Amino acid sequence: MKLSIRQIFFNLKMSLFILTTGIIFLAIILVNISQFSECLGALKNQHILIKKIITTNLHDSDMANITINGDISELALFTKLANKETILGSILTSDEEEKSLSESLLSTSSTFQESVLFWLESMPVSRSAMYNRMISARNLYIIDIDSMIDYQIRLINQSVLIAKITALLIAFLCLITFFFYQWRLNQIYSDIKKAYSVDTDGTQHEVVTEEIDFIIKRLARKIPVVNTNPTLLHPQSGLNNQKGMFTMFNIKRNTKAVGSLFIVLFEIDQYKELEAKLSKEDMGTLYKKLADILAMYEQPLDVIGHLDDNRFAFIMARNSKDLALSEAENIVKSVKDSIFTTQQGIEKITLSGGIILKLPSKTLEESLPEVAKLVEKAKETGGNRIAQLREKADMFR
């Protein structure tokens, strides 16, 4: 099965989207680490402020009042910052543990701030007692700060681990994507080179992409001998008529060494309905489009003929039956997927077909009735398919 360039580029876009999503996630994790670090800094600043407050000299009451009130305001701010939510906090943290630590920190911080104010406003006679009370509140406060610091360090370590894994995964996927799509794009480029080096000597160009294969088949339509005699052409499709097909077949068979020949016969499944509904001009338009589709698969040694209004013969020179069958099935699929525009509106048609290997012992005229039997078998099984002989001559599939 050939690759689709469209699918390759779609997969490439999806791969780049996944990698971009991974990079965005990595960026979010790094921002989250930064936020955890800010919380950790706020906790360390509380340590510094506590030490500064308890060592404040109260002999100059006015200066001490200004200094301590400023420090308490900062302490309240850093306590709030230490409990600030982060981007991935709800994913990485335990709600119960974080809630417990936050509540305890806010409570001991508030108690310490109150005890500092009592100490600041106390009379000299009771100042020592107030100081001891403040130290006791400080000890509990420091315990909660240290617990919160340990908690924040644990979250930072978890985030760093996730960031490392994500970064390694992105790097690994980047390498795989790079080498895989370098290989795929090289295949496409190789097919393009084959497409612009197509010649007319019947050489088979093996390609891996559907679109380039289609282009090569179209470029290969440089048939050395072309019928120009109107009596050898079908008046509606412009293809060889039966006489013209026999003439071209004999010319090409005698001018070049021909390997295996396969005869494919197509019939329109909806022919009776179309003939009853469409005018002669519309039928001619339909035949011309069918002829264009068939011609897209024509190679230098092939011959295409429009035998009568509902039969198209395609004599294929191919290396194997599988290749000939595959192309015949692609023709059927192309016709099914195509839209035929007429004066009556848009029409959709399908083809039934049969394929046989032309035996050297039989003439083309003798082989056509055998293929016609296969076409009937294809129609009996629902149409829109190619029938072929099984191993036994009297069996079909």
PDB file of N, CA, C and O in Angstrom, residues 166-201:
ATOM      1  N   THR A 166       9.876  15.310  31.639  1.00  0.00           N
ATOM      2  CA  THR A 166       9.226  15.947  30.488  1.00  0.00           C
ATOM      3  C   THR A 166      10.254  16.397  29.462  1.00  0.00           C
ATOM      4  O   THR A 166      10.079  16.195  28.258  1.00  0.00           O
ATOM      5  N   ALA A 167      11.342  17.008  29.927  1.00  0.00           N
ATOM      6  CA  ALA A 167      12.390  17.494  29.022  1.00  0.00           C
ATOM      7  C   ALA A 167      13.034  16.331  28.263  1.00  0.00           C
ATOM      8  O   ALA A 167      13.262  16.419  27.046  1.00  0.00           O
ATOM      9  N   LEU A 168      13.320  15.225  28.979  1.00  0.00           N
ATOM     10  CA  LEU A 168      13.923  14.055  28.323  1.00  0.00           C
ATOM     11  C   LEU A 168      12.961  13.442  27.309  1.00  0.00           C
ATOM     12  O   LEU A 168      13.371  13.029  26.217  1.00  0.00           O
ATOM     13  N   LEU A 169      11.668  13.373  27.682  1.00  0.00           N
ATOM     14  CA  LEU A 169      10.672  12.810  26.782  1.00  0.00           C
ATOM     15  C   LEU A 169      10.533  13.663  25.518  1.00  0.00           C
ATOM     16  O   LEU A 169      10.474  13.142  24.398  1.00  0.00           O
ATOM     17  N   ILE A 170      10.508  14.996  25.710  1.00  0.00           N
ATOM     18  CA  ILE A 170      10.411  15.902  24.554  1.00  0.00           C
ATOM     19  C   ILE A 170      11.641  15.759  23.659  1.00  0.00           C
ATOM     20  O   ILE A 170      11.534  15.705  22.429  1.00  0.00           O
ATOM     21  N   ALA A 171      12.813  15.687  24.281  1.00  0.00           N
ATOM     22  CA  ALA A 171      14.050  15.533  23.502  1.00  0.00           C
ATOM     23  C   ALA A 171      14.030  14.224  22.714  1.00  0.00           C
ATOM     24  O   ALA A 171      14.407  14.183  21.532  1.00  0.00           O
ATOM     25  N   PHE A 172      13.569  13.146  23.363  1.00  0.00           N
ATOM     26  CA  PHE A 172      13.497  11.838  22.698  1.00  0.00           C
ATOM     27  C   PHE A 172      12.512  11.876  21.527  1.00  0.00           C
ATOM     28  O   PHE A 172      12.813  11.406  20.428  1.00  0.00           O
ATOM     29  N   LEU A 173      11.339  12.474  21.769  1.00  0.00           N
ATOM     30  CA  LEU A 173      10.335  12.577  20.710  1.00  0.00           C
ATOM     31  C   LEU A 173      10.815  13.474  19.574  1.00  0.00           C
ATOM     32  O   LEU A 173      10.506  13.227  18.401  1.00  0.00           O
ATOM     33  N   CYS A 174      11.549  14.531  19.912  1.00  0.00           N
ATOM     34  CA  CYS A 174      12.107  15.421  18.883  1.00  0.00           C
ATOM     35  C   CYS A 174      13.058  14.655  17.966  1.00  0.00           C
ATOM     36  O   CYS A 174      13.016  14.815  16.735  1.00  0.00           O
ATOM     37  N   LEU A 175      13.920  13.826  18.572  1.00  0.00           N
ATOM     38  CA  LEU A 175      14.860  13.039  17.775  1.00  0.00           C
ATOM     39  C   LEU A 175      14.127  12.050  16.876  1.00  0.00           C
ATOM     40  O   LEU A 175      14.445  11.925  15.688  1.00  0.00           O
ATOM     41  N   ILE A 176      13.141  11.354  17.450  1.00  0.00           N
ATOM     42  CA  ILE A 176      12.369  10.386  16.657  1.00  0.00           C
ATOM     43  C   ILE A 176      11.651  11.097  15.512  1.00  0.00           C
ATOM     44  O   ILE A 176      11.675  10.642  14.358  1.00  0.00           O
ATOM     45  N   THR A 177      10.997  12.230  15.839  1.00  0.00           N
ATOM     46  CA  THR A 177      10.267  12.979  14.810  1.00  0.00           C
ATOM     47  C   THR A 177      11.207  13.461  13.716  1.00  0.00           C
ATOM     48  O   THR A 177      10.899  13.361  12.519  1.00  0.00           O
ATOM     49  N   PHE A 178      12.377  13.962  14.122  1.00  0.00           N
ATOM     50  CA  PHE A 178      13.334  14.486  13.146  1.00  0.00           C
ATOM     51  C   PHE A 178      13.791  13.398  12.183  1.00  0.00           C
ATOM     52  O   PHE A 178      13.708  13.558  10.960  1.00  0.00           O
ATOM     53  N   PHE A 179      14.262  12.275  12.732  1.00  0.00           N
ATOM     54  CA  PHE A 179      14.805  11.227  11.878  1.00  0.00           C
ATOM     55  C   PHE A 179      13.704  10.527  11.061  1.00  0.00           C
ATOM     56  O   PHE A 179      13.905  10.192   9.891  1.00  0.00           O
ATOM     57  N   PHE A 180      12.521  10.321  11.678  1.00  0.00           N
ATOM     58  CA  PHE A 180      11.437   9.652  10.959  1.00  0.00           C
ATOM     59  C   PHE A 180      10.960  10.495   9.784  1.00  0.00           C
ATOM     60  O   PHE A 180      10.843   9.996   8.654  1.00  0.00           O
ATOM     61  N   TYR A 181      10.711  11.787  10.047  1.00  0.00           N
ATOM     62  CA  TYR A 181      10.189  12.625   8.963  1.00  0.00           C
ATOM     63  C   TYR A 181      11.280  13.066   7.993  1.00  0.00           C
ATOM     64  O   TYR A 181      10.981  13.423   6.848  1.00  0.00           O
ATOM     65  N   GLN A 182      12.547  13.023   8.423  1.00  0.00           N
ATOM     66  CA  GLN A 182      13.626  13.208   7.454  1.00  0.00           C
ATOM     67  C   GLN A 182      13.598  12.064   6.446  1.00  0.00           C
ATOM     68  O   GLN A 182      13.756  12.277   5.233  1.00  0.00           O
ATOM     69  N   TRP A 183      13.380  10.860   6.957  1.00  0.00           N
ATOM     70  CA  TRP A 183      13.270   9.683   6.093  1.00  0.00           C
ATOM     71  C   TRP A 183      12.064   9.790   5.169  1.00  0.00           C
ATOM     72  O   TRP A 183      12.168   9.553   3.956  1.00  0.00           O
ATOM     73  N   ARG A 184      10.903  10.183   5.737  1.00  0.00           N
ATOM     74  CA  ARG A 184       9.698  10.314   4.933  1.00  0.00           C
ATOM     75  C   ARG A 184       9.858  11.397   3.861  1.00  0.00           C
ATOM     76  O   ARG A 184       9.489  11.200   2.693  1.00  0.00           O
ATOM     77  N   LEU A 185      10.396  12.549   4.218  1.00  0.00           N
ATOM     78  CA  LEU A 185      10.575  13.640   3.261  1.00  0.00           C
ATOM     79  C   LEU A 185      11.593  13.263   2.187  1.00  0.00           C
ATOM     80  O   LEU A 185      11.460  13.672   1.030  1.00  0.00           O
ATOM     81  N   ASN A 186      12.604  12.479   2.577  1.00  0.00           N
ATOM     82  CA  ASN A 186      13.557  11.988   1.569  1.00  0.00           C
ATOM     83  C   ASN A 186      12.855  11.053   0.581  1.00  0.00           C
ATOM     84  O   ASN A 186      13.179  11.048  -0.621  1.00  0.00           O
ATOM     85  N   GLN A 187      11.912  10.248   1.083  1.00  0.00           N
ATOM     86  CA  GLN A 187      11.135   9.388   0.188  1.00  0.00           C
ATOM     87  C   GLN A 187      10.313  10.218  -0.792  1.00  0.00           C
ATOM     88  O   GLN A 187      10.240   9.907  -1.985  1.00  0.00           O
ATOM     89  N   ILE A 188       9.688  11.280  -0.267  1.00  0.00           N
ATOM     90  CA  ILE A 188       8.900  12.155  -1.133  1.00  0.00           C
ATOM     91  C   ILE A 188       9.795  12.818  -2.179  1.00  0.00           C
ATOM     92  O   ILE A 188       9.454  12.880  -3.365  1.00  0.00           O
ATOM     93  N   TYR A 189      10.971  13.303  -1.733  1.00  0.00           N
ATOM     94  CA  TYR A 189      11.888  13.952  -2.668  1.00  0.00           C
ATOM     95  C   TYR A 189      12.372  12.963  -3.727  1.00  0.00           C
ATOM     96  O   TYR A 189      12.489  13.303  -4.907  1.00  0.00           O
ATOM     97  N   SER A 190      12.640  11.728  -3.290  1.00  0.00           N
ATOM     98  CA  SER A 190      13.068  10.696  -4.237  1.00  0.00           C
ATOM     99  C   SER A 190      11.980  10.430  -5.274  1.00  0.00           C
ATOM    100  O   SER A 190      12.260  10.287  -6.470  1.00  0.00           O
ATOM    101  N   ASP A 191      10.725  10.394  -4.815  1.00  0.00           N
ATOM    102  CA  ASP A 191       9.620  10.194  -5.752  1.00  0.00           C
ATOM    103  C   ASP A 191       9.489  11.363  -6.719  1.00  0.00           C
ATOM    104  O   ASP A 191       9.182  11.180  -7.902  1.00  0.00           O
ATOM    105  N   ILE A 192       9.710  12.574  -6.214  1.00  0.00           N
ATOM    106  CA  ILE A 192       9.645  13.756  -7.089  1.00  0.00           C
ATOM    107  C   ILE A 192      10.723  13.677  -8.160  1.00  0.00           C
ATOM    108  O   ILE A 192      10.485  13.989  -9.333  1.00  0.00           O
ATOM    109  N   LYS A 193      11.933  13.236  -7.775  1.00  0.00           N
ATOM    110  CA  LYS A 193      13.012  13.080  -8.755  1.00  0.00           C
ATOM    111  C   LYS A 193      12.615  12.056  -9.822  1.00  0.00           C
ATOM    112  O   LYS A 193      12.903  12.245 -11.018  1.00  0.00           O
ATOM    113  N   LYS A 194      11.961  10.976  -9.394  1.00  0.00           N
ATOM    114  CA  LYS A 194      11.509   9.980 -10.359  1.00  0.00           C
ATOM    115  C   LYS A 194      10.442  10.557 -11.279  1.00  0.00           C
ATOM    116  O   LYS A 194      10.373  10.214 -12.457  1.00  0.00           O
ATOM    117  N   ALA A 195       9.611  11.440 -10.709  1.00  0.00           N
ATOM    118  CA  ALA A 195       8.535  12.027 -11.511  1.00  0.00           C
ATOM    119  C   ALA A 195       9.084  12.909 -12.618  1.00  0.00           C
ATOM    120  O   ALA A 195       8.604  12.867 -13.753  1.00  0.00           O
ATOM    121  N   TYR A 196      10.120  13.725 -12.310  1.00  0.00           N
ATOM    122  CA  TYR A 196      10.613  14.600 -13.375  1.00  0.00           C
ATOM    123  C   TYR A 196      11.661  13.922 -14.259  1.00  0.00           C
ATOM    124  O   TYR A 196      12.196  14.535 -15.178  1.00  0.00           O
ATOM    125  N   SER A 197      11.943  12.620 -13.991  1.00  0.00           N
ATOM    126  CA  SER A 197      12.851  11.880 -14.890  1.00  0.00           C
ATOM    127  C   SER A 197      12.112  10.803 -15.675  1.00  0.00           C
ATOM    128  O   SER A 197      12.722   9.910 -16.253  1.00  0.00           O
ATOM    129  N   VAL A 198      10.776  10.907 -15.688  1.00  0.00           N
ATOM    130  CA  VAL A 198       9.984   9.910 -16.407  1.00  0.00           C
ATOM    131  C   VAL A 198      10.316   9.958 -17.894  1.00  0.00           C
ATOM    132  O   VAL A 198      10.391  11.028 -18.489  1.00  0.00           O
ATOM    133  N   ASP A 199      10.539   8.773 -18.475  1.00  0.00           N
ATOM    134  CA  ASP A 199      10.776   8.724 -19.922  1.00  0.00           C
ATOM    135  C   ASP A 199       9.685   7.902 -20.589  1.00  0.00           C
ATOM    136  O   ASP A 199       8.709   7.534 -19.944  1.00  0.00           O
ATOM    137  N   THR A 200       9.845   7.643 -21.820  1.00  0.00           N
ATOM    138  CA  THR A 200       8.793   6.954 -22.577  1.00  0.00           C
ATOM    139  C   THR A 200       9.225   5.579 -23.075  1.00  0.00           C
ATOM    140  O   THR A 200       8.683   5.063 -24.042  1.00  0.00           O
ATOM    141  N   ASP A 201      10.186   4.989 -22.422  1.00  0.00           N
ATOM    142  CA  ASP A 201      10.650   3.681 -22.889  1.00  0.00           C
ATOM    143  C   ASP A 201       9.985   2.522 -22.159  1.00  0.00           C
ATOM    144  O   ASP A 201      10.406   1.392 -22.255  1.00  0.00           O
TER     145      ASP A 201
END
